[in-house]
PDB file of C-alpha atoms in Angstrom:
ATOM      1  CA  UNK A 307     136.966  69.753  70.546  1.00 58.00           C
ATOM      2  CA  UNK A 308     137.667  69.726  74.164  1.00 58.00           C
ATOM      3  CA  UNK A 309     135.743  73.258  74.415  1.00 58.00           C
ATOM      4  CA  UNK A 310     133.065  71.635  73.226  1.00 55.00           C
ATOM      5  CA  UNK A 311     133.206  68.803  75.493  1.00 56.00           C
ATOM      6  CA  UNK A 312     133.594  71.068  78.775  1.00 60.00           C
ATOM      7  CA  UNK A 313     130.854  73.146  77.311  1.00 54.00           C
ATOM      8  CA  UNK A 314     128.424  69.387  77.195  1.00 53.00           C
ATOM      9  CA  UNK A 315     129.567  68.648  80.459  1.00 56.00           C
ATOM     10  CA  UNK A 316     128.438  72.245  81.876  1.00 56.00           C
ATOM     11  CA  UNK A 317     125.200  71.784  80.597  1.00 55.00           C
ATOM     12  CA  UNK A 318     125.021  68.492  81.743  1.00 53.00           C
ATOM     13  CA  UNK A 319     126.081  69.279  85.374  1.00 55.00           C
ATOM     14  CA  UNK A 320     123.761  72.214  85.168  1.00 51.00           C
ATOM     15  CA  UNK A 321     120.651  69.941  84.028  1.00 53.00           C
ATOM     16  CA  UNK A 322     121.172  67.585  86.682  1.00 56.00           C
ATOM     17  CA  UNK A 323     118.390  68.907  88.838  1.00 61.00           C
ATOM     18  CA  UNK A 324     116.372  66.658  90.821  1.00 63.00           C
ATOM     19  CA  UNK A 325     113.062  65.655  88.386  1.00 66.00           C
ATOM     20  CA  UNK A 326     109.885  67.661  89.545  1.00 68.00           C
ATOM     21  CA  UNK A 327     106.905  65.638  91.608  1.00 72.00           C
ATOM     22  CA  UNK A 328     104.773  66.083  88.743  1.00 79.00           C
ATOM     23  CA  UNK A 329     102.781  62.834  88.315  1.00 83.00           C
ATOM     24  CA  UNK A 330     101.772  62.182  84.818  1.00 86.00           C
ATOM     25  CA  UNK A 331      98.908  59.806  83.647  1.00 89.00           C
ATOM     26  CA  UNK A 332      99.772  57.156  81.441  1.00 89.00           C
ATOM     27  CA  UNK A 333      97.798  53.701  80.227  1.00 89.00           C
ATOM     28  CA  UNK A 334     100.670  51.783  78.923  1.00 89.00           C
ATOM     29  CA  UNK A 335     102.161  49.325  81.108  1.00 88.00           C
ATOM     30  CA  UNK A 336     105.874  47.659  79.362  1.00 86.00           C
ATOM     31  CA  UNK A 337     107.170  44.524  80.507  1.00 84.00           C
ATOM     32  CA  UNK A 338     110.790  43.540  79.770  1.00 83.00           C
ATOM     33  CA  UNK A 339     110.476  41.044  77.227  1.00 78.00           C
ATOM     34  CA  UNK A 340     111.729  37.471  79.111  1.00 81.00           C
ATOM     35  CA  UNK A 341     113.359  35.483  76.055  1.00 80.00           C
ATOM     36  CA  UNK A 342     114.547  32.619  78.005  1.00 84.00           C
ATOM     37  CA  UNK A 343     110.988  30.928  77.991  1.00 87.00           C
ATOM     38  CA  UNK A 344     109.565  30.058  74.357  1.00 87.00           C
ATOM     39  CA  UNK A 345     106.245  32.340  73.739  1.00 90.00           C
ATOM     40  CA  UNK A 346     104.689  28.894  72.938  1.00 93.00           C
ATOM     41  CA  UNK A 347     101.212  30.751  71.600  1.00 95.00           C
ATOM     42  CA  UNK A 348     103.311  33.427  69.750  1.00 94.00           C
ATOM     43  CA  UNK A 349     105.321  29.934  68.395  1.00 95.00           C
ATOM     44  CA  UNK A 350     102.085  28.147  67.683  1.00 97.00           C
ATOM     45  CA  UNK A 351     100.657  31.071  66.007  1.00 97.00           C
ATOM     46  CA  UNK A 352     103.433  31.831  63.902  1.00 97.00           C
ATOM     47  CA  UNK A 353     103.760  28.565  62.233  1.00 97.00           C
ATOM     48  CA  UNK A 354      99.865  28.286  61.945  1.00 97.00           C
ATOM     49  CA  UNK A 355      99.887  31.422  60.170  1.00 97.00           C
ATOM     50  CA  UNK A 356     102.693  30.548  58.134  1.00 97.00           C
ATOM     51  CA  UNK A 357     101.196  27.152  57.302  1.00 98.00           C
ATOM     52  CA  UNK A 358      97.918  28.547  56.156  1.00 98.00           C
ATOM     53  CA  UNK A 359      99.611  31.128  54.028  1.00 97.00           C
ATOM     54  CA  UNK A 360     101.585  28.793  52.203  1.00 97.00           C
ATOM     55  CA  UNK A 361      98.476  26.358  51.806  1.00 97.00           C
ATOM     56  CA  UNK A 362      96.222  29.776  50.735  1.00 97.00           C
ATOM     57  CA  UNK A 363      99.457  30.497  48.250  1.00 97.00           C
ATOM     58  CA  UNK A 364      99.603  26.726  46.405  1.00 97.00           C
ATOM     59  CA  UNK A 365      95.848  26.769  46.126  1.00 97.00           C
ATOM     60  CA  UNK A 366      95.557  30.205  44.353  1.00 96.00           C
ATOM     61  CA  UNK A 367      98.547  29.329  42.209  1.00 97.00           C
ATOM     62  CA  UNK A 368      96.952  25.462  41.131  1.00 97.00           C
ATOM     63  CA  UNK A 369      93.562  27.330  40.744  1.00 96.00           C
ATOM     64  CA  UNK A 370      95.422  29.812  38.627  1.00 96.00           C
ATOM     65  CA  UNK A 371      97.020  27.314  36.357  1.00 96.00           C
ATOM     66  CA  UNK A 372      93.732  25.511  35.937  1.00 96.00           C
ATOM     67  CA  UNK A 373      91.760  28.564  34.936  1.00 96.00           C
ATOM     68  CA  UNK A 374      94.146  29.771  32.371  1.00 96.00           C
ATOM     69  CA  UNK A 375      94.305  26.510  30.992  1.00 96.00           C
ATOM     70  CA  UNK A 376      90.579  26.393  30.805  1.00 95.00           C
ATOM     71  CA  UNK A 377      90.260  29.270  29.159  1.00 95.00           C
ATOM     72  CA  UNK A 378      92.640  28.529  26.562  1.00 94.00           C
ATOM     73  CA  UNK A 379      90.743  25.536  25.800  1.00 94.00           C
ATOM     74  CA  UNK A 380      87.635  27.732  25.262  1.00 93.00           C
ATOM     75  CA  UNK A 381      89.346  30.287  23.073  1.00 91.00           C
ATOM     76  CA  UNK A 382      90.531  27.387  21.225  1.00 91.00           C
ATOM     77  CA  UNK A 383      87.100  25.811  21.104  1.00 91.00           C
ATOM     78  CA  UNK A 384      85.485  29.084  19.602  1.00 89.00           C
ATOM     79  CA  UNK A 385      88.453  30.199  16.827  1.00 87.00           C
ATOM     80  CA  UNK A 386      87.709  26.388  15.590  1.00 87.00           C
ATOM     81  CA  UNK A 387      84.284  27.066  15.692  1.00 81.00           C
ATOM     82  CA  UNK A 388      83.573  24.472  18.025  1.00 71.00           C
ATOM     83  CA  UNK A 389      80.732  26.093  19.327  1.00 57.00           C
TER      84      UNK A 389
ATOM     85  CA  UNK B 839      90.749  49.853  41.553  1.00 82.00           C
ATOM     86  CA  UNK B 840      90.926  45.980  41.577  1.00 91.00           C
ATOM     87  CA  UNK B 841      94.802  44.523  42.237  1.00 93.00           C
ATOM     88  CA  UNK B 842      93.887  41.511  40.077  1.00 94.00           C
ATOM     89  CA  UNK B 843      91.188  41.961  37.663  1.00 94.00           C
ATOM     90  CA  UNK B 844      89.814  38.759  36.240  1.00 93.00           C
ATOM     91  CA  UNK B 845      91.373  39.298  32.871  1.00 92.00           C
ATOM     92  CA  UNK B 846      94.213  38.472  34.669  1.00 94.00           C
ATOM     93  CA  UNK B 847      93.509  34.936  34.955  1.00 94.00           C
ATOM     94  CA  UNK B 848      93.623  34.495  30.969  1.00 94.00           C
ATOM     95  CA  UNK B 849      97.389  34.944  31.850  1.00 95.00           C
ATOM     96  CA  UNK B 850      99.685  31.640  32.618  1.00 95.00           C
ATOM     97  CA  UNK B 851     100.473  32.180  36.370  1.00 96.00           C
ATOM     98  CA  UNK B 852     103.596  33.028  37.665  1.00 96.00           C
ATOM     99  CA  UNK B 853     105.590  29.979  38.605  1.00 96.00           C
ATOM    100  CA  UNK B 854     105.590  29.832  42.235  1.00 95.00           C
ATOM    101  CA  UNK B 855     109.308  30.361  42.251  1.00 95.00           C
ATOM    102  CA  UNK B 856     110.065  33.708  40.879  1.00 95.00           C
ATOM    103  CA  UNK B 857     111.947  36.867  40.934  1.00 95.00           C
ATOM    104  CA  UNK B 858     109.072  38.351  43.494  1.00 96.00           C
ATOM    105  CA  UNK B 859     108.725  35.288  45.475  1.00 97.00           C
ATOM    106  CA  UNK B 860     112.809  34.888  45.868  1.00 97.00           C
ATOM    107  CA  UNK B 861     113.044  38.494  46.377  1.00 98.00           C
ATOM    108  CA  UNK B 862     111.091  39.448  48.914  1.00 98.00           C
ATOM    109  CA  UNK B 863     110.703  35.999  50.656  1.00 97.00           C
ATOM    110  CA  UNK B 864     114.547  36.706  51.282  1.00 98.00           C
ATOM    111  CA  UNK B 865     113.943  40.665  52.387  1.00 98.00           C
ATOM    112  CA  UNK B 866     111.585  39.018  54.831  1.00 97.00           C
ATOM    113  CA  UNK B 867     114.182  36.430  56.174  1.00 98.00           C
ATOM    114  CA  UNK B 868     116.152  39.728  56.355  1.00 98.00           C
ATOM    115  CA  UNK B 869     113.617  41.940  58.485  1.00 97.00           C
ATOM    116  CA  UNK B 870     113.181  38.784  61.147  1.00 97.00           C
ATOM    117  CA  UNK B 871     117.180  38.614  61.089  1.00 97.00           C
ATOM    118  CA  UNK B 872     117.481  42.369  62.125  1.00 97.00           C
ATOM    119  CA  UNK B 873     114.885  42.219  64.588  1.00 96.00           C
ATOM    120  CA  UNK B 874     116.917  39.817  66.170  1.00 95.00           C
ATOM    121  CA  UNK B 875     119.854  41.574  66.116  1.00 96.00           C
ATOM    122  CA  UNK B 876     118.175  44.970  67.287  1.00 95.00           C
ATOM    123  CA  UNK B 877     117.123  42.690  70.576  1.00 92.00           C
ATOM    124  CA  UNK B 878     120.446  41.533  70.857  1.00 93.00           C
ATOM    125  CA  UNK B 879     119.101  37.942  70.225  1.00 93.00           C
ATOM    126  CA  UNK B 880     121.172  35.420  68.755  1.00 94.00           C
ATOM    127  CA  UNK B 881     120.973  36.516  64.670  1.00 94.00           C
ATOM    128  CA  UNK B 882     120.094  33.470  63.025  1.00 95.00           C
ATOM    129  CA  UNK B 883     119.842  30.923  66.028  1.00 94.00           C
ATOM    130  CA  UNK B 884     116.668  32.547  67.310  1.00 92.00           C
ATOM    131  CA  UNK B 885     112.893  33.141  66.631  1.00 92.00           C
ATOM    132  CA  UNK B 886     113.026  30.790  63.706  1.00 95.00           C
ATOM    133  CA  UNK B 887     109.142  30.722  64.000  1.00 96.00           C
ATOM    134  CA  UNK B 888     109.318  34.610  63.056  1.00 96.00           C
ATOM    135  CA  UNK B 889     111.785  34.531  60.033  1.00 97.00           C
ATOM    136  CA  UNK B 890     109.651  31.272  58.663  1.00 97.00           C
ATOM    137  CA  UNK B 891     106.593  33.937  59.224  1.00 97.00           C
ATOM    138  CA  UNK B 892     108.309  36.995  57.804  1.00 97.00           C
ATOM    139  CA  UNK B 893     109.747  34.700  54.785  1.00 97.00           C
ATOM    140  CA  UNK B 894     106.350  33.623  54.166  1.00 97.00           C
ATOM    141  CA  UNK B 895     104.853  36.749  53.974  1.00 97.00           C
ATOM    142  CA  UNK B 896     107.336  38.257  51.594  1.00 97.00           C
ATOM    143  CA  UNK B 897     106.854  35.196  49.817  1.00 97.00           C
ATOM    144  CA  UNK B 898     103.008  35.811  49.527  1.00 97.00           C
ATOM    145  CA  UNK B 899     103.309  39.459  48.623  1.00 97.00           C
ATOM    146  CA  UNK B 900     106.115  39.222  46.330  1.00 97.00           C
ATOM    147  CA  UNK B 901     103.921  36.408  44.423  1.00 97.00           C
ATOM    148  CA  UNK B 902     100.623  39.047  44.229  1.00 97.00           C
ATOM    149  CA  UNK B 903     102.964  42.021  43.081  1.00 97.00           C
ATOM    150  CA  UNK B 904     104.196  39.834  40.114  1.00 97.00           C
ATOM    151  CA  UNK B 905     100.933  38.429  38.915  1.00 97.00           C
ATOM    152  CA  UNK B 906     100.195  42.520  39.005  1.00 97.00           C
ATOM    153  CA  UNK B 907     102.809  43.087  37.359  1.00 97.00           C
ATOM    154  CA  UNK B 908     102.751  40.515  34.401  1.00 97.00           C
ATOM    155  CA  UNK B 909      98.964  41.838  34.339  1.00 97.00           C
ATOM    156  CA  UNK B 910     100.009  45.472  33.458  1.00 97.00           C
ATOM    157  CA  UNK B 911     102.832  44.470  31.214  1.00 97.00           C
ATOM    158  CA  UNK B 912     100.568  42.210  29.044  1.00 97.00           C
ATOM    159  CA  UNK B 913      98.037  45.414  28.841  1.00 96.00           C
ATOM    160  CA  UNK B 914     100.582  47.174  27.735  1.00 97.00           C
ATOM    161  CA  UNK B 915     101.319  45.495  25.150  1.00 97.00           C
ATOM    162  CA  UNK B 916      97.810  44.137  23.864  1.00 97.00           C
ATOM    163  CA  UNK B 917      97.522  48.162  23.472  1.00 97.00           C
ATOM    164  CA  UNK B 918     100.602  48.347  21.765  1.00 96.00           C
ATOM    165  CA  UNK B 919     100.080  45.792  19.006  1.00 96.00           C
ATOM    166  CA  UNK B 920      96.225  47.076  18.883  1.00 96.00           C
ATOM    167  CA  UNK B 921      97.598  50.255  18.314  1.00 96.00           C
ATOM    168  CA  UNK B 922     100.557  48.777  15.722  1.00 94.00           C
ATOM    169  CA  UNK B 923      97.230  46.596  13.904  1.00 94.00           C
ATOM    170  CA  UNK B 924      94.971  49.586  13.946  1.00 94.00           C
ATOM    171  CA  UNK B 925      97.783  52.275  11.991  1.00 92.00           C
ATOM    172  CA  UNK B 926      99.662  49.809   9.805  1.00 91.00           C
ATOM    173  CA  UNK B 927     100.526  52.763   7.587  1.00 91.00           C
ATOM    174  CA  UNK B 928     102.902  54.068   9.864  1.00 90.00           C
ATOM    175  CA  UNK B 929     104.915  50.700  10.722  1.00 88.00           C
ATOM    176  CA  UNK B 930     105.316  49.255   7.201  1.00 81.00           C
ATOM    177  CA  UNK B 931     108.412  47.428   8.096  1.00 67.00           C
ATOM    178  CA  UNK B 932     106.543  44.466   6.106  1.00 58.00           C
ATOM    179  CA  UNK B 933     107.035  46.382   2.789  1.00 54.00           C
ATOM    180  CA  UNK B 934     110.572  48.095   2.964  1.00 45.00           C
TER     181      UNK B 934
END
């Protein structure tokens, strides 16, 4: 194990070459992300989002109930020949 | 291929507490817990608007993969017992 770890540190010494001047494009620009100060409009939009799904979520499920109840009361209606 | 075809509503709806909700509700809690431990944030102390979001989304999901669930399971077995009604020859457990 300590060949192997003389061995890293040769290659390491040996790739320690200065980087080339070779200036590469790029678009992306990356701040450091600063979490002392709240992200109040990631904040805001987070709990609006989270508010609207839960409000989208009790809907469907009360629109749910009544339509199944609904149709049971028309299955009912037409095996009693109601109409 | 609909997720929820309107059959579906025939079906009594999931309660809106359920093994899908609590399952991945909680997997989402999870994800917004090890995002921030992976920014060395405080775990649970911090971005409690993010594992309220992430909750609520697994919450959501977990609800629409269990009403597509009970869906295919009631299918299932609507074919079964059409199936059992249709060849009674060969499941006379009434007789023996």
């Amino acid at each position: 194990m300590a060949a192997g770890l003389r061995a890293v540190r040769r290659w390491g010494l040996a790739a320690a070459a200065p980087p080339r001047l070779a200036f590469t494009r790029s678009a992306s620009v990356v701040k450091k992300a600063n979490n002392e100060q709240p992200n109040w409009l990631g904040v805001g939009m987070a709990f609006g989002t989270s508010a609207a799904l839960w409000g989208f979520l009790i809907k469907e499920h009360n629109e749910d109930e009544m339509e199944y109840e609904r149709r049971k009361r028309e299955r009912r209606h037409k095996y009693e020949g109601c109409s | 291929m609909v997720f929820l075809p309107d059959e579906s509503r025939s079906l009594p709806p999931p309660p809106l507490l359920n093994k899908g909700t609590v399952w991945f509700g909680f997997s989402g809690w999870l994800a917004a817990l090890l995002d921030n431990a992976f920014n060395q944030r405080p775990v649970l102390r911090a971005g409690v608007h993010r594992q309220i979001l992430f909750a609520t989304l697994g919450c959501f999901v977990g609800y629409q993969l269990v009403k597509r669930a009970e869906y295919m399971h009631a299918k299932v077995d609507r074919e079964l017992l059409e199936y059992i009604r249709h060849h009674p020859v060969d499941f006379h457990g009434g007789e023996g």
